[in-house]
Short mmCIF file of C-alpha atoms in Angstrom, two decimals:
data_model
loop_
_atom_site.label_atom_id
_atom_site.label_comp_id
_atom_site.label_asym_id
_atom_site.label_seq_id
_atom_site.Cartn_x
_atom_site.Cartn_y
_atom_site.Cartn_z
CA UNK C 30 24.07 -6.41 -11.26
CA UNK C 31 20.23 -6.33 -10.98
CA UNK C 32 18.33 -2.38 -10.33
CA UNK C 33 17.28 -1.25 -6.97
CA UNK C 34 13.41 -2.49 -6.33
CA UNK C 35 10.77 -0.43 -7.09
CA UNK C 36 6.87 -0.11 -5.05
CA UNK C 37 4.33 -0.05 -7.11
CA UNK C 38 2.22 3.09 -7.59
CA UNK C 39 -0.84 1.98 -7.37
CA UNK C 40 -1.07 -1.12 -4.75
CA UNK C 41 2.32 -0.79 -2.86
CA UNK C 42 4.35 -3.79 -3.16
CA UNK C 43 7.74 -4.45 -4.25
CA UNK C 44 8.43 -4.65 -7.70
CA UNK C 45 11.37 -7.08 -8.53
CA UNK C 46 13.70 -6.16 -11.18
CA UNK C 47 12.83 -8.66 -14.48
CA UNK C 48 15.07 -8.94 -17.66
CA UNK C 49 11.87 -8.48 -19.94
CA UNK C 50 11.84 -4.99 -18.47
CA UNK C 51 15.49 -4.08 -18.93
CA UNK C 52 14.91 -1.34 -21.34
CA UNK C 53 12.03 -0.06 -19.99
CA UNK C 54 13.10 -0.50 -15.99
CA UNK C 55 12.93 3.23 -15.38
CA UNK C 56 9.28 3.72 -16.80
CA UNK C 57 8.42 0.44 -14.78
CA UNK C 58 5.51 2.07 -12.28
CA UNK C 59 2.85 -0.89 -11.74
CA UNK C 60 3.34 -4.11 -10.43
CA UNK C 61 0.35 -5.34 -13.19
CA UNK C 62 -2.13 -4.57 -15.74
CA UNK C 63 -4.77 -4.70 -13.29
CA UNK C 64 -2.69 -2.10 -10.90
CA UNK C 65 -2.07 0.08 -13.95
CA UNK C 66 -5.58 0.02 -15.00
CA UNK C 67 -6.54 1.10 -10.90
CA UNK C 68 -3.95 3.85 -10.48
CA UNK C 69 -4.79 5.90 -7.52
CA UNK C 70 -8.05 7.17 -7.22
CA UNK C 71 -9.44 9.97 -4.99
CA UNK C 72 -10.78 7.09 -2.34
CA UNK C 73 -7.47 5.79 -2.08
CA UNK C 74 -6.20 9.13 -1.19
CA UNK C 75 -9.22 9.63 0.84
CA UNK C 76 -8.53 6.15 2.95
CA UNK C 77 -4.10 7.25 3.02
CA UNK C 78 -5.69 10.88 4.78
CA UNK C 79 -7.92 8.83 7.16
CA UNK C 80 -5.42 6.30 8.24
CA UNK C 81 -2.83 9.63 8.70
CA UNK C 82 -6.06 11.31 10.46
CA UNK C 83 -6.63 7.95 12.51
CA UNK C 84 -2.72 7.94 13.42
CA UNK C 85 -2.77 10.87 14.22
CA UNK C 86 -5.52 11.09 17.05
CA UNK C 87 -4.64 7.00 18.57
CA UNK C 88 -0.79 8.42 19.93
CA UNK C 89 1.11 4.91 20.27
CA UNK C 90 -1.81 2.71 19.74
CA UNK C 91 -1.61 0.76 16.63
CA UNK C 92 -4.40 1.32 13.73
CA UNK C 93 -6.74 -1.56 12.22
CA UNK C 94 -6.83 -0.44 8.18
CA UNK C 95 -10.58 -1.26 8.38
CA UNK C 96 -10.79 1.34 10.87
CA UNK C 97 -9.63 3.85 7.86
CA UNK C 98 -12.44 1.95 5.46
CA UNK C 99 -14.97 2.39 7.66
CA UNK C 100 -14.60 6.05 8.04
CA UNK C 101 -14.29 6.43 4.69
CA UNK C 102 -17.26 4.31 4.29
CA UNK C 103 -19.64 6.91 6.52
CA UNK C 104 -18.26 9.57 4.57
CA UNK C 105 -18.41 8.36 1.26
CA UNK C 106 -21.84 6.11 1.13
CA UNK C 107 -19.70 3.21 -0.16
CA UNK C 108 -20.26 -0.20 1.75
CA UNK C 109 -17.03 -0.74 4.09
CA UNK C 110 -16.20 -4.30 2.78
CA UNK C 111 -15.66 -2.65 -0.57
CA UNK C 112 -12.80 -0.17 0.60
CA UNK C 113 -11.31 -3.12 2.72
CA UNK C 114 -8.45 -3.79 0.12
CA UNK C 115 -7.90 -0.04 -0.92
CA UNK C 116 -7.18 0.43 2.89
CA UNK C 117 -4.51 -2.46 3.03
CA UNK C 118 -3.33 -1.12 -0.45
CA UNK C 119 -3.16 2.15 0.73
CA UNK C 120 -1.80 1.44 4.21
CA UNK C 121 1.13 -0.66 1.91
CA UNK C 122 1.80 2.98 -0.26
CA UNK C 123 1.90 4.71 3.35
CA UNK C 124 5.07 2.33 4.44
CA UNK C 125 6.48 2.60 1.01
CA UNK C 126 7.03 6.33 1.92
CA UNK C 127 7.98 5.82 5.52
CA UNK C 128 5.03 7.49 6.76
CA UNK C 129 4.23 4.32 8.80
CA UNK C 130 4.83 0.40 9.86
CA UNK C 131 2.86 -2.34 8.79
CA UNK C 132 2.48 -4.76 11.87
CA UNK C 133 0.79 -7.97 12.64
CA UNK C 134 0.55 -9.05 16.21
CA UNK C 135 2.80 -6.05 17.17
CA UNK C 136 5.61 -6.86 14.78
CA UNK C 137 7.23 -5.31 12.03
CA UNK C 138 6.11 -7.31 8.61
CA UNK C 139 6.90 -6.91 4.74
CA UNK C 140 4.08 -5.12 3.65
CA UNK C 141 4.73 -6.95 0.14
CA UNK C 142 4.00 -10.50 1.53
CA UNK C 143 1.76 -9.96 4.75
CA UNK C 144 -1.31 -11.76 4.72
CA UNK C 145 -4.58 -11.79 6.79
CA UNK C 146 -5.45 -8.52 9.50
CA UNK C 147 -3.02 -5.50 9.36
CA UNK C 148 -2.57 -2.47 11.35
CA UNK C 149 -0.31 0.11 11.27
CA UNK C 150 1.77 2.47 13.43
CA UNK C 151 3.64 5.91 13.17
CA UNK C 152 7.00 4.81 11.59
CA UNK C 153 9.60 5.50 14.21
#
């Protein structure tokens, strides 16, 4: 019998169980090198408290991410197309914590495999 799945820390996908990591499953934190190199910087928290902020304010309505990067963007100096990713990564560590639904065209998706726009919603 194969461990539970785990999200990753840093970009918020689903981390399958592999046999390399058998020993090691319950340090297992990042998905990659590249994600453990990232971690979680104080823009990506910045970009999880805007989305909660933007949430917050829009009631039912469902949020673009880039909405989140471009308030961060004003805030922060950096250009928006920069923080476009960190929003979708940090949207994806928001719905690993139930804090909110990832949805394309109004439904539901796997945050892990959903590709192109994203918004999100209050998790219900």
């Amino acid at each position: 019998m194969t461990p539970p799945d785990k999200i990753c820390a840093s970009c918020g996908r689903r981390i399958e169980w592999r046999k390399k990591w058998e020993r090691d499953w319950e340090q297992v934190r990042y998905c990659s090198s590249s994600c453990r190199r990232r971690g979680v910087t104080s823009t990506d928290r910045a970009l999880e408290d805007a989305l909660r902020e933007l949430l917050r304010t829009a009631g039912a309505r469902p949020v673009d991410v880039s909405e989140a990067a471009g308030v961060v963007s004003a805030a922060t100096g950096t250009p928006r197309q920069e923080l476009d990713e960190p929003a979708r990564r940090a949207a994806r560590r928001l719905a690993a914590h139930d804090e909110v639904t990832i949805v394309q065209r109004g439904r539901a998706v796997d945050p892990s495999t959903a590709r192109g726009p994203i918004s999100v919603r209050v998790a219900r």
